[in-house]
């Protein structure tokens, strides 16, 4: 298998929002919480933690936010045309971006080494061997 080369281009489903990921993510996490099940319309969501300087976005995005279990604000950017979620962030930590990486052109990076909120995961999903798990959000 070829090595993953950067930058990797990403785009929402309609192509209205595009971006470039310039370097490898710091961490790739699967979250099994109910909010992420809704978000992904699946059993869990995958997030790539990246520095804000590691990604260049173009195109118009809409903003939505909610209070997270931790008390932090979980803010989200999404494409107003196709609704594809692009990234999440905490407004108090603007240097960190929680990229929703499944719309990158090279999806080999969506290989989580950490699974969180496994207390809410679907019973049929078996956690792969060799990954770290947390019942809820790690502190
Ligand atoms: Zn779109
Ligand atoms: Zn979650």
PDB file of C-alpha atoms in Angstrom, residues 23 26 49-55 87-98:
ATOM      1  CA  UNK A  23      -0.510  17.184   7.367  1.00  0.00           C
ATOM      2  CA  UNK A  26      -2.905  14.410  15.643  1.00  0.00           C
ATOM      3  CA  UNK A  49      -8.145  16.117  15.490  1.00  0.00           C
ATOM      4  CA  UNK A  50      -6.072  18.645  13.563  1.00  0.00           C
ATOM      5  CA  UNK A  51      -4.504  22.025  14.229  1.00  0.00           C
ATOM      6  CA  UNK A  52      -6.385  24.986  12.742  1.00  0.00           C
ATOM      7  CA  UNK A  53      -3.269  25.754  10.660  1.00  0.00           C
ATOM      8  CA  UNK A  54      -3.269  22.249   9.150  1.00  0.00           C
ATOM      9  CA  UNK A  55      -6.339  22.768   7.016  1.00  0.00           C
ATOM     10  CA  UNK A  87     -15.909  20.075  11.135  1.00  0.00           C
ATOM     11  CA  UNK A  88     -16.603  20.718  14.806  1.00  0.00           C
ATOM     12  CA  UNK A  89     -14.765  23.072  17.149  1.00  0.00           C
ATOM     13  CA  UNK A  90     -14.899  24.557  20.615  1.00  0.00           C
ATOM     14  CA  UNK A  91     -15.117  28.382  20.319  1.00  0.00           C
ATOM     15  CA  UNK A  92     -12.892  28.591  23.444  1.00  0.00           C
ATOM     16  CA  UNK A  93     -10.155  26.586  21.672  1.00  0.00           C
ATOM     17  CA  UNK A  94     -10.075  28.066  18.149  1.00  0.00           C
ATOM     18  CA  UNK A  95      -6.639  26.562  17.385  1.00  0.00           C
ATOM     19  CA  UNK A  96      -8.090  23.017  17.311  1.00  0.00           C
ATOM     20  CA  UNK A  97     -10.381  21.581  14.649  1.00  0.00           C
ATOM     21  CA  UNK A  98     -12.337  18.338  14.847  1.00  0.00           C
TER      22      UNK A  98
END
